[in-house]
PDB file of C-alpha atoms in Angstrom:
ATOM      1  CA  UNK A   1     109.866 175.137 116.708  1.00 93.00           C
ATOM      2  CA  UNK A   2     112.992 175.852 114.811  1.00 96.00           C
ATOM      3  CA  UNK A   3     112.860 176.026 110.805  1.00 98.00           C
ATOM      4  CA  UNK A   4     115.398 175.973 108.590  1.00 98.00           C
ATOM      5  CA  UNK A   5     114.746 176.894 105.000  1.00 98.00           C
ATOM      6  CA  UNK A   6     117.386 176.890 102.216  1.00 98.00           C
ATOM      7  CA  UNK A   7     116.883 180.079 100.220  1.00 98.00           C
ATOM      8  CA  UNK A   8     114.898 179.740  96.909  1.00 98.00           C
ATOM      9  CA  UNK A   9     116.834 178.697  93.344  1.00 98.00           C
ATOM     10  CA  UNK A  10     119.498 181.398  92.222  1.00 98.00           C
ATOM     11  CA  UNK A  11     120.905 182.520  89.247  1.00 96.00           C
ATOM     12  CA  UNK A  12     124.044 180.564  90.365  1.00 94.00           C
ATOM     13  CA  UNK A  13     122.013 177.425  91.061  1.00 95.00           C
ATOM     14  CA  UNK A  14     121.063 177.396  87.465  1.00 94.00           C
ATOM     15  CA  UNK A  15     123.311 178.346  85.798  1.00 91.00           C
ATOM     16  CA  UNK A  16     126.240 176.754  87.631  1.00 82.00           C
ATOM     17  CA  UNK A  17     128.397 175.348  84.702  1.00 76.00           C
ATOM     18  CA  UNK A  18     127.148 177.995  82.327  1.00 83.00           C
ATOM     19  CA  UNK A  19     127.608 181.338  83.985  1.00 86.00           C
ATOM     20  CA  UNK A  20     129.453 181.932  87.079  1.00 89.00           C
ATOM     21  CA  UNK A  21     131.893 179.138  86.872  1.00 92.00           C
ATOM     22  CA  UNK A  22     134.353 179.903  83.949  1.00 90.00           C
ATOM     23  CA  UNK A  23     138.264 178.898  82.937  1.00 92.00           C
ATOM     24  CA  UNK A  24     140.557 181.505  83.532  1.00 92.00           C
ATOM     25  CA  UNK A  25     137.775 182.677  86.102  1.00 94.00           C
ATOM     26  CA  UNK A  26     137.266 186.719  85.173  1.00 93.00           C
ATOM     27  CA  UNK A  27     137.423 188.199  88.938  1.00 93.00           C
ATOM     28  CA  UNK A  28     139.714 188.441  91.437  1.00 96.00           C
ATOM     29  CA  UNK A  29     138.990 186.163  94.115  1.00 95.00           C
ATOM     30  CA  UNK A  30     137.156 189.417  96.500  1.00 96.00           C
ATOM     31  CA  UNK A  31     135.094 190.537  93.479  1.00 97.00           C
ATOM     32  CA  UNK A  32     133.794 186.648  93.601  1.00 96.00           C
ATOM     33  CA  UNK A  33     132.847 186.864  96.635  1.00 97.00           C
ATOM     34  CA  UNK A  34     130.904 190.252  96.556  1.00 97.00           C
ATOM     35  CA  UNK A  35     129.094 188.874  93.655  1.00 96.00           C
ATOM     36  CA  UNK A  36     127.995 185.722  95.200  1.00 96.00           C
ATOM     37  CA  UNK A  37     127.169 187.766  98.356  1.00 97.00           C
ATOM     38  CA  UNK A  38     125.561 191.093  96.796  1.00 97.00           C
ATOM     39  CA  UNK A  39     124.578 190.355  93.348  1.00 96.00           C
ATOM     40  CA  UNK A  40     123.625 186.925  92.762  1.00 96.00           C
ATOM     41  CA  UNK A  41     119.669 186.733  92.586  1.00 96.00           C
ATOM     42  CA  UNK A  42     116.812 184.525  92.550  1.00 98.00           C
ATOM     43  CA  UNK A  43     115.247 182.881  88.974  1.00 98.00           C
ATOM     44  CA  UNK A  44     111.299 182.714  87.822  1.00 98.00           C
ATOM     45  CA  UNK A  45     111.866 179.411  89.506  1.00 98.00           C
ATOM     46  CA  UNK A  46     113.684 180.846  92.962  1.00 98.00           C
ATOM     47  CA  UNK A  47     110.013 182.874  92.969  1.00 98.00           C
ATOM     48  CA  UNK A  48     108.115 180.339  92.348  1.00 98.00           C
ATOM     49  CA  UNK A  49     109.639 178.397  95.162  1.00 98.00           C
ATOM     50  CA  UNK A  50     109.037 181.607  97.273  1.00 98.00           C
ATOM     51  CA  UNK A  51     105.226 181.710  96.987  1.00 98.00           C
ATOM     52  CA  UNK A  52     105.228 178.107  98.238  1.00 98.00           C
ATOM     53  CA  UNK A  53     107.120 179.146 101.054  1.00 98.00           C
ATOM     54  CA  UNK A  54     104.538 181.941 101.931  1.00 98.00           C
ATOM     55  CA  UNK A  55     101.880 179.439 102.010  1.00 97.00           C
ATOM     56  CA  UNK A  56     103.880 176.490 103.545  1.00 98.00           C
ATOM     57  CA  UNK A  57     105.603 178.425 106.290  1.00 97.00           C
ATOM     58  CA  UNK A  58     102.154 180.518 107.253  1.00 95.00           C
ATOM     59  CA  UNK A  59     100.590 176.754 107.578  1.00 95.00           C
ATOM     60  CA  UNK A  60     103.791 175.403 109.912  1.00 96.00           C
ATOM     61  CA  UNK A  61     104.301 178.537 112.114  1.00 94.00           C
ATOM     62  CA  UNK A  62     103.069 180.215 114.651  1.00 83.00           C
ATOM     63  CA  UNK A  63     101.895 183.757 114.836  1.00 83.00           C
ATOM     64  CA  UNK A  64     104.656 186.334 113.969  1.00 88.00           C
ATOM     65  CA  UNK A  65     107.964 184.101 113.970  1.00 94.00           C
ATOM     66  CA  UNK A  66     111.172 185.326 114.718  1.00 94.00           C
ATOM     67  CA  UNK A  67     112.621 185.754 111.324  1.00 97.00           C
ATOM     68  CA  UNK A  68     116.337 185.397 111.045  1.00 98.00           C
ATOM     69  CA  UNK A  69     118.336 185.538 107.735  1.00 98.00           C
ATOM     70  CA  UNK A  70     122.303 185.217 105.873  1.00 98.00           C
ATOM     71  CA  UNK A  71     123.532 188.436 104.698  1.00 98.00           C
ATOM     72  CA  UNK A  72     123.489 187.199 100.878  1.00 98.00           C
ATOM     73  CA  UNK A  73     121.202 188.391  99.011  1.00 98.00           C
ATOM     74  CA  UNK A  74     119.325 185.369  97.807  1.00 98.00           C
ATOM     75  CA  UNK A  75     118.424 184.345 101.197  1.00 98.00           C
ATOM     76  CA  UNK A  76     117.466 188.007 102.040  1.00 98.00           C
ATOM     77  CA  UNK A  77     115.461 187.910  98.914  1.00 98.00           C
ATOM     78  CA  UNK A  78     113.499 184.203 100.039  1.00 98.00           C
ATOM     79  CA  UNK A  79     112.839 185.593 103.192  1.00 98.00           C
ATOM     80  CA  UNK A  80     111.249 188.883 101.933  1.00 98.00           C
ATOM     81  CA  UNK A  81     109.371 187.197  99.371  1.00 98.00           C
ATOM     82  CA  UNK A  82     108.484 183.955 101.711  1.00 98.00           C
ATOM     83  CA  UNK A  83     107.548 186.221 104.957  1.00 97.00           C
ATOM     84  CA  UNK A  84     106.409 189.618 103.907  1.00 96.00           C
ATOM     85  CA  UNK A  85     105.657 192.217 105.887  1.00 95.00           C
ATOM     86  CA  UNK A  86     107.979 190.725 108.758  1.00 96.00           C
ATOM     87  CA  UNK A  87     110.562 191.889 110.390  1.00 96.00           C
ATOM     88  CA  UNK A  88     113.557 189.924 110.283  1.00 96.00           C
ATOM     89  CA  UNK A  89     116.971 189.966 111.747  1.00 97.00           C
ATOM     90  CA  UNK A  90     120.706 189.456 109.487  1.00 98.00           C
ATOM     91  CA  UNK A  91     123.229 188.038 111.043  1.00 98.00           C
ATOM     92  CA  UNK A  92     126.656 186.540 109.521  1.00 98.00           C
ATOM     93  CA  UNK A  93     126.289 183.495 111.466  1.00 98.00           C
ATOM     94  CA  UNK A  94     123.706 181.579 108.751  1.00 98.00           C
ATOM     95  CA  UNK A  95     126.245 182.765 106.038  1.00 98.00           C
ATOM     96  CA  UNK A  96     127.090 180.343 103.239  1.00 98.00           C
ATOM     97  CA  UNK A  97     130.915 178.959 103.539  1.00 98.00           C
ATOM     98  CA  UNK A  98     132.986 181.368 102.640  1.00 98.00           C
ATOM     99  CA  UNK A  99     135.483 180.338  99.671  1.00 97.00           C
ATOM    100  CA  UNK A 100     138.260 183.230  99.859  1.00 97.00           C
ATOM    101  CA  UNK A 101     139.963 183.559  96.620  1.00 97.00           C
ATOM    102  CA  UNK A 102     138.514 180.142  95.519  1.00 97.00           C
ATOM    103  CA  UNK A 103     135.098 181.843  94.856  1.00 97.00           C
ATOM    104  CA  UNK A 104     133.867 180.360  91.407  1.00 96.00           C
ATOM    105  CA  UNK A 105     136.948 179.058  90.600  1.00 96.00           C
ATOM    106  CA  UNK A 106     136.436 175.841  89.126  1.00 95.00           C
ATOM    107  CA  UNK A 107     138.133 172.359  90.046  1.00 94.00           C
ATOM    108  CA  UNK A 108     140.662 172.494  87.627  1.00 95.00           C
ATOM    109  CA  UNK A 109     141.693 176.187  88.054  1.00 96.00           C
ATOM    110  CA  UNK A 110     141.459 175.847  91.999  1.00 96.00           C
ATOM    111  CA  UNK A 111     144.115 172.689  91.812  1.00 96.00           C
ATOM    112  CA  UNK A 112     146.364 174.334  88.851  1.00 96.00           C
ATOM    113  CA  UNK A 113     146.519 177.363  91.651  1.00 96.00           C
ATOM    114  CA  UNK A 114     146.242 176.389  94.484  1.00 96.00           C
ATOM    115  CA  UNK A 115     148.366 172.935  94.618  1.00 96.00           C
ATOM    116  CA  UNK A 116     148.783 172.630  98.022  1.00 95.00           C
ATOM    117  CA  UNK A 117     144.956 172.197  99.080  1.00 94.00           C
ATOM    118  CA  UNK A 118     143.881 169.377  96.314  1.00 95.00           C
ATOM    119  CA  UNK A 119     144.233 166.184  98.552  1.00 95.00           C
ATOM    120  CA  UNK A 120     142.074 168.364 101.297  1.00 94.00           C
ATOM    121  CA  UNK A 121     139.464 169.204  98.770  1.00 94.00           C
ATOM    122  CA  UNK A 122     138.951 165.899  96.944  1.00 93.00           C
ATOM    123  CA  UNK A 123     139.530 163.551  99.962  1.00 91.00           C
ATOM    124  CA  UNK A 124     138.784 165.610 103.217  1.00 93.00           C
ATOM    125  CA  UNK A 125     136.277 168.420 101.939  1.00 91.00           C
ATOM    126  CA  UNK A 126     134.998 169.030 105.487  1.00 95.00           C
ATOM    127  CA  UNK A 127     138.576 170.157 106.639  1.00 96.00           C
ATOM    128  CA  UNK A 128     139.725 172.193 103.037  1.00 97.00           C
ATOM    129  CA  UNK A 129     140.234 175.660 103.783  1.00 97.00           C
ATOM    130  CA  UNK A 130     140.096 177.665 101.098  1.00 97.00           C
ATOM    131  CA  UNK A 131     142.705 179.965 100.064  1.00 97.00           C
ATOM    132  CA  UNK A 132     142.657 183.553 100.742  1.00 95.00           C
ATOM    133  CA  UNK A 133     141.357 186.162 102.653  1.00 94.00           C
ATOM    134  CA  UNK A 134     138.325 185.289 104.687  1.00 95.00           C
ATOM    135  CA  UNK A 135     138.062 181.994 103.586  1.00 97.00           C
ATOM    136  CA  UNK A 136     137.101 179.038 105.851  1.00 97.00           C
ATOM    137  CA  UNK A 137     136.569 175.481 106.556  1.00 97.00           C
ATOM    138  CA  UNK A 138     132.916 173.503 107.131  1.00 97.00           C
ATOM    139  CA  UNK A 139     134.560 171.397 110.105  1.00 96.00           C
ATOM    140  CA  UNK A 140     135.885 174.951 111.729  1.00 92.00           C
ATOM    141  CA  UNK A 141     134.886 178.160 110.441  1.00 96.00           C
ATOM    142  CA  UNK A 142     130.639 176.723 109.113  1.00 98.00           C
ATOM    143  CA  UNK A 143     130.555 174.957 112.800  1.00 98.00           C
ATOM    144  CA  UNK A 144     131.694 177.669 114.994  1.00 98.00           C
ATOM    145  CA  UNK A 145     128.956 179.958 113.469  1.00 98.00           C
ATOM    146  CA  UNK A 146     126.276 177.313 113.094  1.00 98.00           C
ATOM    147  CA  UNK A 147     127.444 176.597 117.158  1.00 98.00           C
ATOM    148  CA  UNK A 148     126.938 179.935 117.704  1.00 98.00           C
ATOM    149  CA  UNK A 149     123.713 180.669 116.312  1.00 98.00           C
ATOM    150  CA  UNK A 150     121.622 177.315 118.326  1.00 97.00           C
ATOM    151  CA  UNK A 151     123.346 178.829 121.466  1.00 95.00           C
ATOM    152  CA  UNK A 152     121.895 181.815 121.218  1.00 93.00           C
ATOM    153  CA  UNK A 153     118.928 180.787 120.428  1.00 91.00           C
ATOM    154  CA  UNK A 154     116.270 180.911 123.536  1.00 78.00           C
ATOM    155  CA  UNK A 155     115.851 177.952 125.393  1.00 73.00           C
ATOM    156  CA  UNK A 156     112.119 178.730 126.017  1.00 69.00           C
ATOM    157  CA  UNK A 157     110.515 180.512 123.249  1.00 67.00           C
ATOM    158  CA  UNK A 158     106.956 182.198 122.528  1.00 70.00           C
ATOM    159  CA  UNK A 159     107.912 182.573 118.544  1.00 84.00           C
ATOM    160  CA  UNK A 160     109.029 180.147 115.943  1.00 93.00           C
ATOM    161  CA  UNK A 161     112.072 180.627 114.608  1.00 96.00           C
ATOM    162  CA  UNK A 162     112.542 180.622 110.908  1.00 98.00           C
ATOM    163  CA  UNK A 163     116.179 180.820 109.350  1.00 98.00           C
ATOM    164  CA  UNK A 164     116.788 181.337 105.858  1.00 98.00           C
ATOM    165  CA  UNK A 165     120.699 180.073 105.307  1.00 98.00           C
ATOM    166  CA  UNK A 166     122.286 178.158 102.479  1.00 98.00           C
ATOM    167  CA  UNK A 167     123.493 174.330 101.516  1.00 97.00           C
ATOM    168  CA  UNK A 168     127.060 173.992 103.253  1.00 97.00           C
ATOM    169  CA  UNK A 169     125.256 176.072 106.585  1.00 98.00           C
ATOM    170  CA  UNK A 170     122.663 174.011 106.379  1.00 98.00           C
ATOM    171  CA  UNK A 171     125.436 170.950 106.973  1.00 98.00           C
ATOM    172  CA  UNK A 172     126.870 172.117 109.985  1.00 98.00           C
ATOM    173  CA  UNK A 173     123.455 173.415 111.471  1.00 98.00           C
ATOM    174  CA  UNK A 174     121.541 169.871 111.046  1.00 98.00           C
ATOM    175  CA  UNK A 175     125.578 168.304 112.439  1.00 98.00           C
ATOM    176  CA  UNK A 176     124.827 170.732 115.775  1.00 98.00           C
ATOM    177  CA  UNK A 177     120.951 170.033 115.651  1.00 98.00           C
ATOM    178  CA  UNK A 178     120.873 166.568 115.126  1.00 98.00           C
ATOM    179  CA  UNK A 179     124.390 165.663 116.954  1.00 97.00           C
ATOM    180  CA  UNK A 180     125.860 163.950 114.013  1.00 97.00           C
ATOM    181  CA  UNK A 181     129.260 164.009 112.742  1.00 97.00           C
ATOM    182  CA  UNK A 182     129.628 166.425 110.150  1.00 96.00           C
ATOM    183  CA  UNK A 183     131.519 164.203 107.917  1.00 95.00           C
ATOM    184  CA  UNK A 184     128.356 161.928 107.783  1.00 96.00           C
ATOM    185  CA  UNK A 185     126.275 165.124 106.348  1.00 96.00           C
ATOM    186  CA  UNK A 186     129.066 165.650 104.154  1.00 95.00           C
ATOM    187  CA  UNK A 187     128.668 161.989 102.692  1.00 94.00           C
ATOM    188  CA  UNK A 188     125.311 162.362 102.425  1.00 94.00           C
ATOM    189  CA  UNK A 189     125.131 165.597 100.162  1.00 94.00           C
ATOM    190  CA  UNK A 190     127.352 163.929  98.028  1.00 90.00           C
ATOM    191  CA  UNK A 191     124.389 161.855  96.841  1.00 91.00           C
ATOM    192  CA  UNK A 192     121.976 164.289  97.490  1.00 90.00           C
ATOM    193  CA  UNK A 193     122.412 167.878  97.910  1.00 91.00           C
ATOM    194  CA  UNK A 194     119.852 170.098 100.218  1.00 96.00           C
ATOM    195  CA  UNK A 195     117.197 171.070  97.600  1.00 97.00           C
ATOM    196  CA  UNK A 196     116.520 174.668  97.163  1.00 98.00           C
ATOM    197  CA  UNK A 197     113.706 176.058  99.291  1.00 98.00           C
ATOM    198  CA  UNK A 198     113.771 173.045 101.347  1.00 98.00           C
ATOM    199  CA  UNK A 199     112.492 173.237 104.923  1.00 98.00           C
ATOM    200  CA  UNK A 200     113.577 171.223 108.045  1.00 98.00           C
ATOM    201  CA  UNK A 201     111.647 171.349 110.893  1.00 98.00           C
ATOM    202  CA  UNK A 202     112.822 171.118 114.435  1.00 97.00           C
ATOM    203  CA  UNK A 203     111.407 171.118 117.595  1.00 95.00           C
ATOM    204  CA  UNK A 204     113.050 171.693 120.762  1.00 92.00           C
ATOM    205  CA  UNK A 205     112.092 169.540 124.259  1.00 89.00           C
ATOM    206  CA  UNK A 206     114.331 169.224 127.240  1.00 85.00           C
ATOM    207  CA  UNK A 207     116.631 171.539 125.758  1.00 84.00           C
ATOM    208  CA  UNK A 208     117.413 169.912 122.866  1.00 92.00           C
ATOM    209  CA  UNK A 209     116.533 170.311 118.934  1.00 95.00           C
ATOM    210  CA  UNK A 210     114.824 167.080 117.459  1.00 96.00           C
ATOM    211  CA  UNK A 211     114.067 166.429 113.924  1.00 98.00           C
ATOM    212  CA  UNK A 212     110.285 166.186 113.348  1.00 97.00           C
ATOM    213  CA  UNK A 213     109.715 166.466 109.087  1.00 98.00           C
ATOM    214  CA  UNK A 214     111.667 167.919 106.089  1.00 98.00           C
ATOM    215  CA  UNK A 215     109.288 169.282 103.371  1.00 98.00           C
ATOM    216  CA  UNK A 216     110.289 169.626 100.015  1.00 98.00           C
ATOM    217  CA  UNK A 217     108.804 172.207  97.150  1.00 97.00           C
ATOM    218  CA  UNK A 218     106.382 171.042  94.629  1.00 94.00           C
ATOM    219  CA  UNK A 219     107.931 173.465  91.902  1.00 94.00           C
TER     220      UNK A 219
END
């Protein structure tokens, strides 16, 4: 069984039009990035959404599960909070999307700077690359990784595998999961975004992942 979890409610969650996202944006496009990677944290609610994960995951899984998790913070923080005690493994590939010198820029800044990428970003999100160093696309850069990280995944396994990743990863994992275009996931979260905390469960026959429930937090 493979499950992915989206990490608990963040600071930036909650405060998305309030805090992080100002006009002239106060960072450098780098110092963005390090804070959504480093700094950014999880609320009284991101907790709260943690200790349902203890008791929701320890119901779903099997004994000692192969823990794997981003390298930001707030998923680091779901998993030790959601899993403790466990060992778990970082790796880059369940990173969120990374947004270069675009990092919590908002719309109107991003187009007034970065003219060139506006039709990609309003019409053809899934190919928009953001600017900058590092940063990369959801049909390229997101999909290689999320590619990456099923592959290597055993093909026979004694554990469970639970991955704590983010809301654009979680796209292009369910796209390679589920074989579905990614621009159909894309659609979807524009209606309805993958809730915080969230977990998708998969189960793997024949070689292949199948989708078997999604449960959603009741906090």
């Amino acid at each position: 069984m493979l499950f992915l979890v989206r990490h608990a409610e963040s600071v930036e969650n909650a405060t998305k039009y309030t805090g992080f996202y100002e006009n002239p944006r106060p960072w450098t496009g780098p110092a963005a990035h390090a804070l959504s990677r480093d700094v950014v944290g999880l609320t009284p609610r991101g907790f709260l959404q943690c200790l349902w994960l203890r008791q929701t995951l320890q119901n779903l899984t099997g004994r000692d599960p192969a823990i794997r998790t981003s390298q930001y913070r707030r998923a680091l923080d779901t998993a030790a909070l959601a899993l403790p005690g466990l060992p778990y493994q970082v790796t880059a590939l369940l990173n969120e999307q990374h947004y270069g010198a675009a990092t919590y820029m908002t719309k109107q800044e991003l187009y007034a700077t970065y003219p060139e990428g506006t039709e990609d970003r309003q019409a053809r999100k899934h190919l928009w690359t953001p600017p900058g160093v590092g940063g990369e696309s959801l049909a390229d850069g997101v999909l290689q990784r999320a590619t990456a990280f099923v592959d290597q995944l055993p093909p026979v396994s004694a554990a469970d595998v639970v991955a704590f990743t983010h809301h654009t990863a979680i796209l292009a994992l369910r796209a390679v999961l589920e074989r579905r275009p990614v621009t159909e996931l894309v659609d979807e979260a524009r209606t309805r975004k993958t809730p915080n905390a969230v977990v998708l469960v998969y189960e793997q026959n024949d070689g292949l992942f199948h989708a078997r429930d999604t449960i959603h937090p009741d906090c």
